Amino acid sequence: MSSQYKLVRCTINGKSVEKMVDVRASLTDMLRDDYRLTSVKKGCEVGECGACTVLIDGECFNSCIYLAVWAQGKEILTLEGLAGPNGELSDIQQAFIDEAAVQCGFCTPGFIMSATEILASGREYTDEEIRKQMSGHLCRCTGYENIFRAVKKTMLRRLGKDDQAGLV
C-alpha cells in the first residue's frame, strides 16, 4: 500500500519552493526533512510544547499538528528566515543573547517565533499580555523571566522607548 503524495507550493523564508509531500506528513517533517530547517524542533509532536512554532502568513502555528499539504500557497517563516542578508541576528535574537534567555536552546526558536509575531504588531503590550501570548511554550531550564525581559525590551526599543527598556 503506497502513500498518497501531493505537490505543495509555498514560500519558505522568502524563497518559493515546491515539493511532493506525503499527505500525512506534518509541516515540521517537511521543514526539517526536506529543507533542513532544524530550528523547527520536534518536541511533544502534539502541539503542547511550542518547540516547532513557525509563522504562517504572519501567524504562529505549531507545525507538528499542521499538515504539510495545508502550507499550499502560504508564506512560512522559521528562525532561519530572521537572519539578515549577511547572517546578522535580528533584534529579538540578539535580545535573547543579551538577556541570557538562551540556556539549553531547545525551546528558543519557538519562543523567538512567537515573539516575532508579537513584535510585528507594532503595539505596546502589558506584562500580562506578553506573558499570555508567550504561554504556549515549555522551557525545561525555566528561563521564562529572561525570555520575558528579552521580548519586553525589544518591544520597547522598537517603539522608541529605549529609556524604559533599560528599566526592565
mmCIF file of C-alpha atoms in Angstrom:
data_model
loop_
_atom_site.group_PDB
_atom_site.id
_atom_site.type_symbol
_atom_site.label_atom_id
_atom_site.label_comp_id
_atom_site.label_asym_id
_atom_site.label_seq_id
_atom_site.Cartn_x
_atom_site.Cartn_y
_atom_site.Cartn_z
ATOM 1 C CA MET A 1 0.000 0.000 0.000
ATOM 2 C CA SER A 2 1.596 3.227 -1.095
ATOM 3 C CA SER A 3 1.148 6.667 0.392
ATOM 4 C CA GLN A 4 -0.606 9.438 -1.410
ATOM 5 C CA TYR A 5 1.513 12.397 -2.348
ATOM 6 C CA LYS A 6 0.555 15.925 -3.231
ATOM 7 C CA LEU A 7 2.522 18.800 -4.723
ATOM 8 C CA VAL A 8 2.847 21.698 -2.286
ATOM 9 C CA ARG A 9 3.943 25.120 -3.492
ATOM 10 C CA CYS A 10 4.684 27.703 -0.834
ATOM 11 C CA THR A 11 7.220 30.293 0.254
ATOM 12 C CA ILE A 12 9.684 29.364 2.977
ATOM 13 C CA ASN A 13 11.825 32.136 4.438
ATOM 14 C CA GLY A 14 11.223 34.276 1.360
ATOM 15 C CA LYS A 15 12.043 31.566 -1.177
ATOM 16 C CA SER A 16 9.406 29.979 -3.440
ATOM 17 C CA VAL A 17 9.563 26.202 -3.206
ATOM 18 C CA GLU A 18 7.614 23.188 -4.379
ATOM 19 C CA LYS A 19 7.768 19.655 -3.068
ATOM 20 C CA MET A 20 5.848 16.412 -3.371
ATOM 21 C CA VAL A 21 4.820 15.519 0.167
ATOM 22 C CA ASP A 22 3.034 12.632 1.794
ATOM 23 C CA VAL A 23 -0.471 13.871 2.628
ATOM 24 C CA ARG A 24 0.024 12.570 6.182
ATOM 25 C CA ALA A 25 3.287 14.457 6.781
ATOM 26 C CA SER A 26 3.403 17.323 9.247
ATOM 27 C CA LEU A 27 4.821 20.701 8.344
ATOM 28 C CA THR A 28 7.552 20.005 10.920
ATOM 29 C CA ASP A 29 8.591 16.922 8.954
ATOM 30 C CA MET A 30 8.622 18.798 5.651
ATOM 31 C CA LEU A 31 10.632 21.723 7.044
ATOM 32 C CA ARG A 32 13.183 19.537 8.832
ATOM 33 C CA ASP A 33 13.496 16.596 6.454
ATOM 34 C CA ASP A 34 13.059 18.241 3.060
ATOM 35 C CA TYR A 35 14.516 21.701 3.729
ATOM 36 C CA ARG A 36 16.917 21.000 6.643
ATOM 37 C CA LEU A 37 15.418 23.810 8.733
ATOM 38 C CA THR A 38 16.491 22.348 12.047
ATOM 39 C CA SER A 39 15.385 25.314 14.153
ATOM 40 C CA VAL A 40 11.935 23.714 13.891
ATOM 41 C CA LYS A 41 12.218 21.251 16.756
ATOM 42 C CA LYS A 42 10.361 18.014 17.337
ATOM 43 C CA GLY A 43 9.317 18.131 20.959
ATOM 44 C CA CYS A 44 5.994 16.703 22.038
ATOM 45 C CA GLU A 45 4.569 16.293 18.499
ATOM 46 C CA VAL A 46 1.044 17.024 19.805
ATOM 47 C CA GLY A 47 1.059 20.842 19.807
ATOM 48 C CA GLU A 48 1.724 21.332 23.529
ATOM 49 C CA CYS A 49 5.365 22.426 23.893
ATOM 50 C CA GLY A 50 5.820 25.118 21.219
ATOM 51 C CA ALA A 51 9.249 23.919 20.082
ATOM 52 C CA CYS A 52 8.007 23.606 16.490
ATOM 53 C CA THR A 53 6.448 27.086 16.264
ATOM 54 C CA VAL A 54 6.646 28.797 12.875
ATOM 55 C CA LEU A 55 4.865 31.780 11.379
ATOM 56 C CA ILE A 56 2.412 31.008 8.598
ATOM 57 C CA ASP A 57 1.191 34.129 6.828
ATOM 58 C CA GLY A 58 2.371 36.086 9.878
ATOM 59 C CA GLU A 59 0.570 33.982 12.499
ATOM 60 C CA CYS A 60 2.091 31.442 14.900
ATOM 61 C CA PHE A 61 1.298 27.773 14.453
ATOM 62 C CA ASN A 62 2.590 24.556 15.973
ATOM 63 C CA SER A 63 3.967 22.954 12.823
ATOM 64 C CA CYS A 64 3.812 19.470 14.345
ATOM 65 C CA ILE A 65 -0.004 19.462 14.142
ATOM 66 C CA TYR A 66 -0.198 21.408 10.863
ATOM 67 C CA LEU A 67 -0.194 19.174 7.803
ATOM 68 C CA ALA A 68 2.409 19.973 5.164
ATOM 69 C CA VAL A 69 -0.300 19.992 2.463
ATOM 70 C CA TRP A 70 -2.043 22.851 4.283
ATOM 71 C CA ALA A 71 1.011 25.005 3.502
ATOM 72 C CA GLN A 72 -0.101 25.239 -0.140
ATOM 73 C CA GLY A 73 0.163 28.892 -1.191
ATOM 74 C CA LYS A 74 1.258 30.023 2.280
ATOM 75 C CA GLU A 75 4.233 32.050 3.422
ATOM 76 C CA ILE A 76 6.202 30.235 6.107
ATOM 77 C CA LEU A 77 8.841 31.844 8.303
ATOM 78 C CA THR A 78 11.225 29.877 10.509
ATOM 79 C CA LEU A 79 14.013 31.106 12.761
ATOM 80 C CA GLU A 80 16.468 30.712 9.880
ATOM 81 C CA GLY A 81 14.462 33.332 7.980
ATOM 82 C CA LEU A 82 15.048 36.000 10.635
ATOM 83 C CA ALA A 83 18.744 36.391 9.845
ATOM 84 C CA GLY A 84 19.827 39.439 7.891
ATOM 85 C CA PRO A 85 21.381 39.246 4.407
ATOM 86 C CA ASN A 86 24.855 38.693 5.845
ATOM 87 C CA GLY A 87 23.695 36.320 8.573
ATOM 88 C CA GLU A 88 23.360 39.022 11.227
ATOM 89 C CA LEU A 89 20.932 38.322 14.045
ATOM 90 C CA SER A 90 17.581 40.060 14.323
ATOM 91 C CA ASP A 91 16.989 42.362 17.280
ATOM 92 C CA ILE A 92 14.909 39.752 19.126
ATOM 93 C CA GLN A 93 17.589 37.091 18.639
ATOM 94 C CA GLN A 94 20.224 39.489 19.987
ATOM 95 C CA ALA A 95 17.962 40.347 22.930
ATOM 96 C CA PHE A 96 17.733 36.641 23.834
ATOM 97 C CA ILE A 97 21.537 36.561 23.985
ATOM 98 C CA ASP A 98 21.796 39.847 25.887
ATOM 99 C CA GLU A 99 19.230 38.760 28.486
ATOM 100 C CA ALA A 100 20.666 35.227 28.866
ATOM 101 C CA ALA A 101 17.313 33.887 27.649
ATOM 102 C CA VAL A 102 19.089 31.005 25.915
ATOM 103 C CA GLN A 103 20.016 28.097 28.129
ATOM 104 C CA CYS A 104 19.905 24.658 26.521
ATOM 105 C CA GLY A 105 18.400 26.312 23.427
ATOM 106 C CA PHE A 106 15.854 23.651 22.514
ATOM 107 C CA CYS A 107 12.805 25.843 23.124
ATOM 108 C CA THR A 108 14.452 29.064 21.958
ATOM 109 C CA PRO A 109 13.463 29.036 18.254
ATOM 110 C CA GLY A 110 9.780 28.564 19.123
ATOM 111 C CA PHE A 111 9.859 31.329 21.712
ATOM 112 C CA ILE A 112 11.577 33.680 19.252
ATOM 113 C CA MET A 113 8.993 32.951 16.562
ATOM 114 C CA SER A 114 6.151 33.754 18.969
ATOM 115 C CA ALA A 115 7.974 36.931 19.994
ATOM 116 C CA THR A 116 8.350 37.801 16.300
ATOM 117 C CA GLU A 117 4.580 37.651 15.849
ATOM 118 C CA ILE A 118 4.008 39.813 18.942
ATOM 119 C CA LEU A 119 6.609 42.393 17.893
ATOM 120 C CA ALA A 120 5.279 42.585 14.324
ATOM 121 C CA SER A 121 2.035 44.109 15.598
ATOM 122 C CA GLY A 122 3.898 47.318 16.455
ATOM 123 C CA ARG A 123 1.816 47.860 19.563
ATOM 124 C CA GLU A 124 2.731 48.028 23.219
ATOM 125 C CA TYR A 125 1.558 45.103 25.313
ATOM 126 C CA THR A 126 1.192 44.935 29.071
ATOM 127 C CA ASP A 127 3.351 42.490 31.002
ATOM 128 C CA GLU A 128 0.292 40.258 31.433
ATOM 129 C CA GLU A 129 -0.442 40.303 27.690
ATOM 130 C CA ILE A 130 3.155 39.407 26.818
ATOM 131 C CA ARG A 131 3.146 36.541 29.312
ATOM 132 C CA LYS A 132 -0.174 35.241 27.974
ATOM 133 C CA GLN A 133 0.954 35.395 24.352
ATOM 134 C CA MET A 134 4.203 33.592 25.169
ATOM 135 C CA SER A 135 2.465 30.951 27.283
ATOM 136 C CA GLY A 136 2.255 28.245 24.614
ATOM 137 C CA HIS A 137 5.842 27.173 25.202
ATOM 138 C CA LEU A 138 7.578 24.890 27.652
ATOM 139 C CA CYS A 139 11.104 25.626 28.860
ATOM 140 C CA ARG A 140 12.663 22.915 30.998
ATOM 141 C CA CYS A 141 15.502 25.231 32.010
ATOM 142 C CA THR A 142 12.983 27.699 33.482
ATOM 143 C CA GLY A 143 14.329 30.695 31.609
ATOM 144 C CA TYR A 144 10.895 32.311 31.484
ATOM 145 C CA GLU A 145 11.815 35.584 33.213
ATOM 146 C CA ASN A 146 14.830 36.156 30.967
ATOM 147 C CA ILE A 147 12.709 35.342 27.904
ATOM 148 C CA PHE A 148 10.022 37.782 29.068
ATOM 149 C CA ARG A 149 12.637 40.519 29.568
ATOM 150 C CA ALA A 150 14.086 39.943 26.086
ATOM 151 C CA VAL A 151 10.647 40.296 24.487
ATOM 152 C CA LYS A 152 9.638 43.328 26.537
ATOM 153 C CA LYS A 153 12.915 45.175 25.969
ATOM 154 C CA THR A 154 12.763 44.539 22.227
ATOM 155 C CA MET A 155 9.148 45.733 22.107
ATOM 156 C CA LEU A 156 10.018 48.939 23.965
ATOM 157 C CA ARG A 157 13.080 49.601 21.797
ATOM 158 C CA ARG A 158 11.047 49.135 18.614
ATOM 159 C CA LEU A 159 8.536 51.633 19.980
ATOM 160 C CA GLY A 160 11.330 54.169 20.546
ATOM 161 C CA LYS A 161 11.179 53.816 24.333
ATOM 162 C CA ASP A 162 14.833 52.979 24.903
ATOM 163 C CA ASP A 163 14.801 54.753 28.272
ATOM 164 C CA GLN A 164 12.069 52.393 29.537
ATOM 165 C CA ALA A 165 13.771 49.330 28.026
ATOM 166 C CA GLY A 166 16.730 49.952 30.320
ATOM 167 C CA LEU A 167 14.440 49.669 33.346
ATOM 168 C CA VAL A 168 13.074 46.201 32.531
#
